[in-house]
Coordinates of C-alpha atoms in Angstrom, one line a residue:
Chain O
M1 CA -113.7 -12.5 5.2
I2 CA -112.2 -9.1 5.9
R3 CA -112.8 -7.9 9.5
G4 CA -110.2 -5.2 9.9
V5 CA -108.4 -2.6 7.7
L6 CA -104.9 -1.1 8.2
L7 CA -104.2 2.1 6.3
D8 CA -101.0 3.8 5.6
L9 CA -101.1 7.7 5.8
A10 CA -98.6 9.5 3.5
G11 CA -99.2 8.7 -0.2
V12 CA -102.5 6.9 0.6
I13 CA -104.6 9.4 2.7
Y14 CA -102.7 12.6 2.1
E15 CA -99.8 14.1 0.3
G16 CA -98.1 17.1 1.8
D17 CA -100.9 19.1 3.4
R18 CA -103.7 17.9 1.2
A19 CA -106.0 14.8 1.3
L20 CA -105.7 12.7 -1.9
P21 CA -108.8 12.8 -4.1
G22 CA -111.5 10.4 -2.7
A23 CA -109.5 9.3 0.3
I24 CA -111.6 10.9 3.1
D25 CA -114.8 9.6 1.4
A26 CA -113.2 6.1 1.1
V27 CA -112.4 6.1 4.9
A28 CA -116.0 7.2 5.6
R29 CA -117.4 4.3 3.4
L30 CA -115.3 1.7 5.2
H31 CA -116.4 3.1 8.6
Q32 CA -120.1 3.1 7.5
A33 CA -119.7 -0.6 6.5
G34 CA -118.8 -1.3 10.2
L35 CA -115.2 -2.2 9.4
P36 CA -112.7 -1.3 12.2
L37 CA -109.8 0.7 10.9
R38 CA -106.3 1.5 12.2
F39 CA -103.7 3.9 10.7
V40 CA -100.2 2.5 10.6
T41 CA -97.5 5.0 9.4
N42 CA -93.8 5.0 9.0
T43 CA -93.8 8.8 9.0
T44 CA -91.2 10.0 11.5
R45 CA -90.9 13.7 10.8
R46 CA -93.7 14.6 13.2
T47 CA -94.8 13.5 16.7
K48 CA -97.9 11.4 17.1
R49 CA -99.8 14.4 18.4
E50 CA -98.9 16.5 15.3
L51 CA -100.0 13.7 13.0
L52 CA -103.4 13.4 14.8
E53 CA -103.8 17.2 14.4
R54 CA -103.0 17.0 10.7
L55 CA -105.6 14.2 10.3
T56 CA -108.2 16.3 12.1
R57 CA -107.5 19.2 9.8
L58 CA -108.0 16.9 6.8
G59 CA -111.4 15.9 8.2
L60 CA -110.4 12.5 9.8
D61 CA -111.2 12.8 13.4
I62 CA -109.5 9.7 14.9
S63 CA -108.4 8.9 18.4
A64 CA -104.8 8.3 19.6
D65 CA -105.6 4.6 20.0
E66 CA -106.3 4.3 16.3
L67 CA -102.9 5.6 15.1
F68 CA -99.7 3.6 15.3
T69 CA -96.4 5.4 14.8
P70 CA -92.8 4.1 15.0
G71 CA -92.0 6.9 17.5
Q72 CA -94.5 5.5 20.0
A73 CA -93.2 2.0 19.4
A74 CA -89.7 3.3 20.2
R75 CA -90.8 5.0 23.4
D76 CA -92.3 1.7 24.5
W77 CA -89.1 -0.3 23.4
L78 CA -86.8 2.1 25.4
K79 CA -89.0 2.0 28.5
E80 CA -89.1 -1.8 28.6
R81 CA -85.4 -2.0 28.4
D82 CA -84.4 1.0 30.6
C83 CA -82.5 2.6 27.7
M84 CA -81.9 6.2 26.7
P85 CA -82.0 7.2 23.1
V86 CA -79.2 8.7 21.1
L87 CA -81.4 10.4 18.5
V88 CA -80.8 10.7 14.7
V89 CA -84.2 12.0 14.0
H90 CA -86.0 15.0 12.5
P91 CA -85.9 18.0 15.0
N92 CA -89.8 17.8 15.1
L93 CA -89.6 14.3 16.5
E94 CA -87.1 15.0 19.3
R95 CA -90.1 16.1 21.5
E96 CA -91.4 12.6 21.4
F97 CA -88.4 11.5 23.5
E98 CA -87.8 14.6 25.6
D99 CA -89.1 13.1 28.9
I100 CA -87.0 10.0 28.8
P101 CA -84.3 10.3 31.6
A102 CA -80.6 9.8 31.1
R103 CA -79.7 6.1 31.6
E104 CA -76.6 4.0 31.4
K105 CA -77.8 1.8 28.5
H106 CA -77.9 3.6 25.1
A107 CA -79.7 2.9 21.9
V108 CA -79.2 4.8 18.7
V109 CA -82.7 5.7 17.3
V110 CA -82.8 6.5 13.6
G111 CA -85.8 8.1 11.9
D112 CA -86.2 10.1 8.7
A113 CA -84.0 12.9 9.9
G114 CA -84.0 15.0 6.7
N115 CA -81.3 17.6 6.8
A116 CA -80.3 16.4 10.3
F117 CA -78.6 13.5 8.4
D118 CA -75.2 15.1 8.4
Y119 CA -71.8 13.6 9.0
A120 CA -71.5 14.9 12.6
H121 CA -74.8 13.2 13.7
L122 CA -74.1 10.0 11.9
N123 CA -70.6 9.7 13.1
R124 CA -71.6 10.3 16.7
A125 CA -74.2 7.6 16.3
F126 CA -71.6 5.3 14.8
R127 CA -69.3 5.8 17.7
E128 CA -72.1 5.0 20.1
L129 CA -72.7 1.8 18.2
I130 CA -69.1 0.6 18.4
G131 CA -69.1 1.6 22.0
G132 CA -72.0 -0.9 22.7
A133 CA -75.3 0.9 21.9
E134 CA -78.0 -1.0 20.2
L135 CA -79.3 0.2 16.8
I136 CA -83.1 1.0 16.5
A137 CA -84.6 1.9 13.1
L138 CA -88.0 3.6 13.4
A139 CA -88.3 2.6 9.7
K140 CA -86.1 1.2 7.0
N141 CA -87.9 2.6 4.0
R142 CA -85.7 3.3 1.0
T143 CA -87.5 6.4 -0.4
F144 CA -90.4 8.7 0.1
K145 CA -92.2 11.1 -2.2
D146 CA -90.9 14.5 -1.3
D147 CA -92.7 17.9 -1.3
D148 CA -91.4 18.6 -4.8
G149 CA -93.1 15.4 -6.0
K150 CA -89.8 13.5 -6.6
L151 CA -88.4 10.6 -4.6
S152 CA -86.0 11.4 -1.9
L153 CA -83.7 9.3 0.4
D154 CA -85.6 7.9 3.4
A155 CA -84.3 6.6 6.7
G156 CA -83.4 3.1 5.5
A157 CA -80.4 4.4 3.5
F158 CA -78.9 5.8 6.7
V159 CA -79.8 2.8 8.8
T160 CA -78.0 0.7 6.2
A161 CA -75.0 3.0 6.3
L162 CA -74.7 2.6 10.1
E163 CA -75.2 -1.2 9.9
Y164 CA -72.4 -1.4 7.3
A165 CA -69.9 0.5 9.2
S166 CA -70.7 -0.9 12.7
G167 CA -71.3 -4.5 11.8
K168 CA -74.6 -4.3 13.8
T169 CA -78.1 -5.2 12.6
A170 CA -80.9 -2.7 13.3
T171 CA -84.1 -3.7 15.0
V172 CA -86.8 -2.2 12.9
L173 CA -89.8 -0.9 14.9
G174 CA -92.1 0.5 12.2
K175 CA -93.5 -1.4 9.2
P176 CA -92.6 -4.2 8.2
A177 CA -91.9 -5.3 11.8
H178 CA -94.4 -8.0 12.6
A179 CA -94.9 -6.6 16.1
F180 CA -96.0 -3.3 14.6
F181 CA -98.7 -4.8 12.5
A182 CA -99.6 -7.1 15.4
A183 CA -100.1 -4.2 17.8
A184 CA -102.5 -2.5 15.4
L185 CA -104.5 -5.7 14.7
S186 CA -104.7 -6.7 18.3
S187 CA -106.1 -3.3 19.3
M188 CA -109.2 -4.2 17.1
H189 CA -109.2 -7.9 18.0
C190 CA -108.7 -8.8 14.4
P191 CA -106.8 -12.0 13.5
P192 CA -104.1 -11.3 10.8
E193 CA -105.7 -13.6 8.2
D194 CA -108.9 -11.5 8.3
A195 CA -107.1 -8.2 7.8
V196 CA -106.2 -6.1 4.8
M197 CA -103.3 -3.5 4.6
V198 CA -103.5 -0.7 2.1
G199 CA -100.3 1.2 1.2
D200 CA -98.1 2.8 -1.5
D201 CA -94.9 1.1 -0.4
A202 CA -94.7 -2.3 -2.1
E203 CA -91.9 -3.3 0.3
A204 CA -92.7 -2.1 3.9
D205 CA -96.6 -1.9 3.5
V206 CA -97.5 -4.7 1.2
A207 CA -94.8 -7.4 1.2
G208 CA -94.3 -6.6 4.9
A209 CA -98.0 -7.1 5.8
L210 CA -98.1 -10.4 3.8
R211 CA -95.0 -11.6 5.6
A212 CA -96.7 -10.7 8.9
R213 CA -99.4 -13.2 7.7
L214 CA -102.1 -10.6 6.9
G215 CA -104.7 -12.1 4.6
H216 CA -104.6 -9.4 2.1
A217 CA -102.5 -6.4 1.1
L218 CA -103.4 -3.8 -1.6
L219 CA -100.9 -1.6 -3.4
V220 CA -102.2 1.8 -4.4
R221 CA -100.8 3.7 -7.4
T222 CA -100.6 7.0 -5.5
G223 CA -97.8 8.5 -3.3
K224 CA -94.4 7.0 -3.9
Y225 CA -95.7 4.2 -6.2
R226 CA -93.7 3.8 -9.4
P227 CA -94.6 1.5 -12.3
G228 CA -93.3 -2.0 -11.8
D229 CA -93.3 -1.7 -8.0
E230 CA -95.9 -4.5 -7.8
D231 CA -93.2 -6.9 -9.2
R232 CA -90.3 -5.6 -7.3
F233 CA -90.8 -7.3 -3.9
T234 CA -92.2 -10.6 -2.7
P235 CA -94.8 -11.5 -1.6
K236 CA -96.6 -9.5 -4.3
P237 CA -99.7 -7.5 -3.6
T238 CA -103.1 -9.3 -3.4
A239 CA -104.2 -6.6 -5.9
T240 CA -102.8 -3.3 -7.2
V241 CA -105.5 -0.5 -7.5
S242 CA -105.5 3.1 -8.6
D243 CA -106.0 4.7 -5.2
L244 CA -107.7 4.4 -1.8
A245 CA -111.2 4.9 -3.3
A246 CA -110.6 1.8 -5.5
A247 CA -109.1 0.0 -2.5
A248 CA -112.3 0.6 -0.5
D249 CA -114.4 -0.7 -3.5
W250 CA -112.2 -3.8 -3.5
I251 CA -112.6 -4.4 0.2
L252 CA -116.4 -3.7 0.2
D253 CA -116.8 -6.1 -2.8
C254 CA -115.0 -8.8 -0.8
R255 CA -117.6 -8.4 2.0
S256 CA -120.6 -8.5 -0.2
Chain E
M1 CA -40.3 -15.5 -4.0
I2 CA -41.3 -11.9 -3.3
R3 CA -40.5 -9.6 -6.3
G4 CA -42.7 -6.6 -5.5
V5 CA -44.2 -4.8 -2.6
L6 CA -47.5 -2.8 -2.3
L7 CA -47.8 -0.5 0.6
D8 CA -50.8 1.3 2.0
L9 CA -50.3 4.9 3.2
A10 CA -52.5 6.1 6.1
G11 CA -52.0 3.9 9.2
V12 CA -49.0 2.1 7.7
I13 CA -46.6 4.9 6.6
Y14 CA -48.1 7.9 8.4
E15 CA -50.8 8.9 10.7
G16 CA -52.1 12.5 10.5
D17 CA -49.0 14.6 9.7
R18 CA -46.4 12.3 11.2
A19 CA -44.6 9.2 9.9
L20 CA -45.2 6.1 12.0
P21 CA -42.1 5.0 14.0
G22 CA -39.7 3.0 11.9
A23 CA -41.8 3.4 8.7
I24 CA -39.5 5.6 6.7
D25 CA -36.5 3.4 7.6
A26 CA -38.5 0.3 6.6
V27 CA -39.2 1.7 3.2
A28 CA -35.5 2.5 2.8
R29 CA -34.5 -1.1 3.7
L30 CA -36.9 -2.5 1.2
H31 CA -35.5 -0.2 -1.5
Q32 CA -31.9 -1.1 -0.6
A33 CA -32.8 -4.8 -1.0
G34 CA -33.7 -4.0 -4.6
L35 CA -37.4 -4.6 -4.2
P36 CA -39.7 -2.5 -6.4
L37 CA -42.4 -0.7 -4.3
R38 CA -45.7 0.9 -5.1
F39 CA -48.0 2.9 -2.9
V40 CA -51.7 2.0 -3.1
T41 CA -54.0 4.2 -1.0
N42 CA -57.8 4.5 -0.6
T43 CA -57.3 8.0 0.8
T44 CA -59.6 10.4 -1.0
R45 CA -59.5 13.5 1.0
R46 CA -56.5 14.9 -1.0
T47 CA -55.5 15.0 -4.6
K48 CA -52.7 12.8 -5.8
R49 CA -50.4 15.8 -6.1
E50 CA -51.1 16.8 -2.4
L51 CA -50.4 13.2 -1.3
L52 CA -47.1 13.2 -3.1
E53 CA -46.2 16.5 -1.4
R54 CA -47.1 15.1 2.0
L55 CA -44.9 12.0 1.3
T56 CA -42.0 14.2 0.3
R57 CA -42.4 16.2 3.6
L58 CA -42.2 12.9 5.5
G59 CA -38.9 12.0 3.7
L60 CA -40.4 9.7 1.1
D61 CA -39.4 11.1 -2.3
I62 CA -41.5 9.0 -4.7
S63 CA -42.6 9.7 -8.3
A64 CA -46.2 10.1 -9.5
D65 CA -45.9 6.7 -11.2
E66 CA -45.3 4.9 -7.9
L67 CA -48.5 6.2 -6.3
F68 CA -51.9 4.7 -7.1
T69 CA -55.0 6.6 -5.9
P70 CA -58.7 6.0 -6.5
G71 CA -59.1 9.6 -7.7
Q72 CA -56.7 8.9 -10.6
A73 CA -58.5 5.6 -11.3
A74 CA -61.8 7.5 -11.4
R75 CA -60.4 10.1 -13.9
D76 CA -59.3 7.2 -16.2
W77 CA -62.7 5.5 -15.8
L78 CA -64.7 8.6 -16.6
K79 CA -62.4 9.4 -19.6
E80 CA -62.8 6.0 -21.1
R81 CA -66.6 6.1 -20.9
D82 CA -67.1 9.8 -21.9
C83 CA -68.8 10.4 -18.5
M84 CA -69.0 13.5 -16.3
P85 CA -68.9 13.1 -12.6
V86 CA -71.5 14.1 -10.1
L87 CA -69.2 14.5 -7.1
V88 CA -69.9 13.4 -3.5
V89 CA -66.3 13.9 -2.4
H90 CA -64.2 16.0 0.0
P91 CA -63.8 19.6 -1.2
N92 CA -60.0 19.0 -1.4
L93 CA -60.6 16.3 -4.0
E94 CA -62.9 18.3 -6.3
R95 CA -59.8 19.8 -8.0
E96 CA -58.9 16.3 -9.2
F97 CA -61.9 16.4 -11.5
E98 CA -62.2 20.1 -12.4
D99 CA -60.9 19.8 -16.0
I100 CA -63.5 17.2 -17.0
P101 CA -66.0 18.8 -19.4
A102 CA -69.8 18.6 -19.1
R103 CA -71.1 15.5 -20.8
E104 CA -74.4 13.8 -21.3
K105 CA -73.6 10.6 -19.4
H106 CA -73.3 11.1 -15.7
A107 CA -71.7 9.0 -13.0
V108 CA -72.0 9.6 -9.3
V109 CA -68.5 9.5 -7.7
V110 CA -68.4 8.9 -4.0
G111 CA -65.2 9.4 -1.9
D112 CA -64.6 10.1 1.8
A113 CA -66.4 13.4 1.7
G114 CA -66.3 14.0 5.5
N115 CA -68.6 16.9 6.4
A116 CA -69.7 17.1 2.8
F117 CA -71.7 13.9 3.4
D118 CA -74.9 15.9 4.1
Y119 CA -78.5 15.2 3.1
A120 CA -78.5 17.7 0.2
H121 CA -75.4 16.2 -1.5
L122 CA -76.5 12.6 -0.9
N123 CA -80.1 13.2 -2.1
R124 CA -78.9 15.0 -5.2
A125 CA -76.7 11.9 -5.9
F126 CA -79.6 9.6 -5.3
R127 CA -81.8 11.4 -7.8
E128 CA -79.0 11.2 -10.4
L129 CA -78.9 7.5 -9.8
I130 CA -82.6 6.9 -10.3
G131 CA -82.3 9.1 -13.3
G132 CA -79.8 6.8 -14.9
A133 CA -76.3 7.7 -13.6
E134 CA -73.8 5.0 -12.7
L135 CA -72.5 4.7 -9.2
I136 CA -68.7 4.8 -8.7
A137 CA -67.2 4.3 -5.3
L138 CA -63.6 5.6 -4.9
A139 CA -63.5 3.2 -2.0
K140 CA -65.9 1.2 0.1
N141 CA -64.0 1.2 3.4
R142 CA -66.2 1.0 6.5
T143 CA -64.1 3.1 8.9
F144 CA -60.9 5.1 9.2
K145 CA -58.8 6.2 12.1
D146 CA -59.7 9.9 12.6
D147 CA -57.5 12.7 13.8
D148 CA -58.7 12.3 17.4
G149 CA -57.5 8.6 17.3
K150 CA -61.0 7.2 17.2
L151 CA -62.7 5.3 14.3
S152 CA -65.0 7.4 12.1
L153 CA -67.4 6.6 9.3
D154 CA -65.7 6.1 6.0
A155 CA -67.0 6.3 2.4
G156 CA -68.3 2.8 2.4
A157 CA -71.2 3.6 4.7
F158 CA -72.5 6.3 2.3
V159 CA -71.9 4.2 -0.8
T160 CA -74.0 1.5 0.8
A161 CA -76.7 4.0 1.7
L162 CA -77.0 5.0 -2.0
E163 CA -77.0 1.4 -3.2
Y164 CA -79.8 0.6 -0.7
A165 CA -82.0 3.4 -1.8
S166 CA -81.3 3.3 -5.6
G167 CA -81.1 -0.5 -6.1
K168 CA -77.8 0.0 -7.9
T169 CA -74.5 -1.7 -7.2
A170 CA -71.4 0.5 -7.0
T171 CA -68.4 -0.1 -9.1
V172 CA -65.5 0.2 -6.6
L173 CA -62.3 1.7 -8.1
G174 CA -59.9 1.7 -5.1
K175 CA -58.9 -1.3 -3.1
P176 CA -60.1 -4.1 -3.1
A177 CA -60.8 -3.8 -6.8
H178 CA -58.7 -6.3 -8.7
A179 CA -58.0 -3.7 -11.4
F180 CA -56.5 -1.3 -8.9
F181 CA -54.0 -3.9 -7.5
A182 CA -53.4 -5.1 -11.1
A183 CA -52.5 -1.6 -12.3
A184 CA -49.9 -1.2 -9.5
L185 CA -48.4 -4.6 -10.1
S186 CA -48.2 -4.3 -13.8
S187 CA -46.4 -0.9 -13.5
M188 CA -43.5 -2.9 -11.9
H189 CA -43.9 -6.0 -14.1
C190 CA -44.6 -8.2 -11.0
P191 CA -46.9 -11.2 -11.3
P192 CA -49.5 -11.2 -8.5
E193 CA -48.2 -14.4 -6.9
D194 CA -44.8 -12.8 -6.4
A195 CA -46.2 -9.7 -4.6
V196 CA -46.9 -8.8 -1.1
M197 CA -49.4 -6.2 0.2
V198 CA -49.0 -4.5 3.5
G199 CA -52.0 -2.7 5.1
D200 CA -53.9 -1.9 8.3
D201 CA -57.3 -2.7 6.8
A202 CA -58.0 -6.4 7.1
E203 CA -60.8 -6.2 4.5
A204 CA -59.8 -3.8 1.7
D205 CA -56.0 -4.2 2.0
V206 CA -55.5 -7.8 3.1
A207 CA -58.5 -9.9 2.1
G208 CA -58.8 -7.7 -1.0
A209 CA -55.2 -8.4 -2.1
L210 CA -55.4 -12.1 -1.5
R211 CA -58.7 -12.2 -3.5
A212 CA -56.9 -10.4 -6.3
R213 CA -54.5 -13.4 -6.1
L214 CA -51.5 -11.7 -4.6
G215 CA -49.2 -14.3 -3.1
H216 CA -49.0 -12.6 0.4
A217 CA -50.7 -10.0 2.5
L218 CA -49.5 -8.7 5.8
L219 CA -51.8 -7.0 8.4
V220 CA -50.1 -4.4 10.6
R221 CA -51.3 -3.6 14.1
T222 CA -51.1 0.2 13.5
G223 CA -53.6 2.7 12.1
K224 CA -57.2 1.5 12.2
Y225 CA -56.3 -2.0 13.3
R226 CA -58.4 -3.3 16.2
P227 CA -57.8 -6.6 18.0
G228 CA -59.5 -9.5 16.3
D229 CA -59.4 -7.8 12.8
E230 CA -57.2 -10.7 11.5
D231 CA -60.1 -13.1 12.0
R232 CA -62.9 -10.8 10.8
F233 CA -62.6 -11.2 7.1
T234 CA -61.5 -14.0 4.7
P235 CA -59.0 -14.8 3.3
K236 CA -57.0 -14.2 6.5
P237 CA -53.6 -12.4 6.5
T238 CA -50.5 -14.4 5.6
A239 CA -49.2 -12.9 8.8
T240 CA -50.1 -10.2 11.3
V241 CA -47.2 -8.1 12.4
S242 CA -46.7 -5.1 14.8
D243 CA -45.9 -2.4 12.2
L244 CA -44.2 -1.7 8.9
A245 CA -40.8 -2.2 10.4
A246 CA -41.8 -5.8 11.3
A247 CA -43.4 -6.3 7.9
A248 CA -40.1 -5.3 6.2
D249 CA -38.3 -7.8 8.4
W250 CA -40.8 -10.5 7.4
I251 CA -40.4 -9.7 3.7
L252 CA -36.6 -9.5 3.8
D253 CA -36.5 -12.8 5.8
C254 CA -38.6 -14.4 3.0
R255 CA -36.0 -13.4 0.4
S256 CA -32.9 -14.6 2.4

C-alpha cells in the first residue's frame, strides 16, 4: 500500500524555468487521490523561500512545511551544535545562513557553488578542515543537468576533493541521508515502507530512498537521466518510467 | 648495498626560492661518494626547463637527463598514443605542451593548476571525460606546503573530484607511478632493490617508492612533513630523519 509520495524537483517537476510536460497535472492527480506529498530536493543554488516562489510561479502552490531542502537541514544541524558555517555555496544560498552568529566551532558547508568553486574558496575551506572544522555536504550528487542541457559537475565532486585532501569524511545532509528522507516522511506520518520516492537521480533519489527503507522508488527518464542509469547503482529502481506523469499512473495503479 | 639515490625537490632540496639548510652540501657529499643521483619531482607549476634553471641558481648544476618531471612523462604518454591534451594545469606549464598538434583523441591532463582550478576549467574537463577523453593525473598529491608556510590543496583533490563525477579512474604519471620511478632508476642502471628514495611526502615519495620495490625510502621532517606522517601510510619509511643532510649521513653510513 502506498500512503505517501516524495517528489524530487529539478528534472522531475521542472527544468530551468519551465515545468516538465504533464508534471503539474500529475501532482494534481496524486493530490486528488488523497495522497500526501512532500517535495525533497538537493537543489542548493536557491534559498528555500526562492524555491517556493518558483513552484508557485509554475502553478504548484505548496507550503513551507511540504518542501525539504538541504539548506534548511544545515541550519538545523548548525543550531543544534552551536556551530558557525564556513560557506562554500552559491551566492544565492548565502542568505539562508546570514543570521547565524559567529561561534567558536566551525563547520565547512559545501553546496552546489557553481562558479564560486574556485581555488581560493576551496583552499580556505581545506585549511578550516585541517584546523578542526567539521565537513558538511548539503548534497554529494555527482552531476546535474545544466541550463545548456548538458551534464555539469555538481557539489559531490568538490566534497570528495575536500575529503581526499583533508582525510575527513563529510556528513551529507540532503538525499541520500536517511534523516532527510525520515524528516519528510515523519511530517506526513507515513512509515517508510508505505512511501514511494520519484526522482531522476538513480543514486541519491532512488538507491538512496531504498537504502533508507522506503518501500518503492521510481526512476524517471527526464532531467539528468542517462540510458543505463537504472543499472548503475544498487538497490535498483522499483520501476523506471518515462516521466512524472507515468510515475503518477504507476502509483495510482498500485492503489487501485 | 645502495647504488643509486632518488631525491625529491620541493621540501627536500629547496623551499620557495631558497635551498634548505645543508641540502646543497648533502648532494655534493653523495656525488663525491660516487653515488649516481636522480631528481624526481611531482612539481607541476613550472616547465622542466624552468626547474633546471632554478636548480642552477641554487648551486645544483644538473643535466636534463638527471631530472624527471610528470610534465615530461605526460608529453611522452601523449606522443605514444597520438593524443592531444585538454589541460587543467598551471599557466606556467602550458608551454610544456604547446607544440603538440590537434588530434582526434583527447586526454584531460591535470596538474597543480593553482588558481586555474576554477569551475569553468574543471567542468570543461568533466565534459571531455564523459565525452570519451582519458584522464591523466600528473600527480595525485593531497597537499603541498605553500609559500605562506601552510598546507594547501594539491592536484590530487581535483583529480579525485573529476574521477568521482565522471566515473573514470585517472592514470597517474608522476610519483607514485611505478613507471616514473622505473624510468629514473633505469637511466642510472640501478636495480630498484639497490636504490633509496628521499622525500617529504610519506605517501607519494616514501610509500610509493617502497611499493615500486625500491630497497629503501627515507622520510625527511622538512617541507610538507607533519608529525605522525611516518605512521599515516603503508609501507612505512625505512627511516625518518630530520633533513636531507641527515638522509645523506644515513645513506653514506649504509655504504661504509
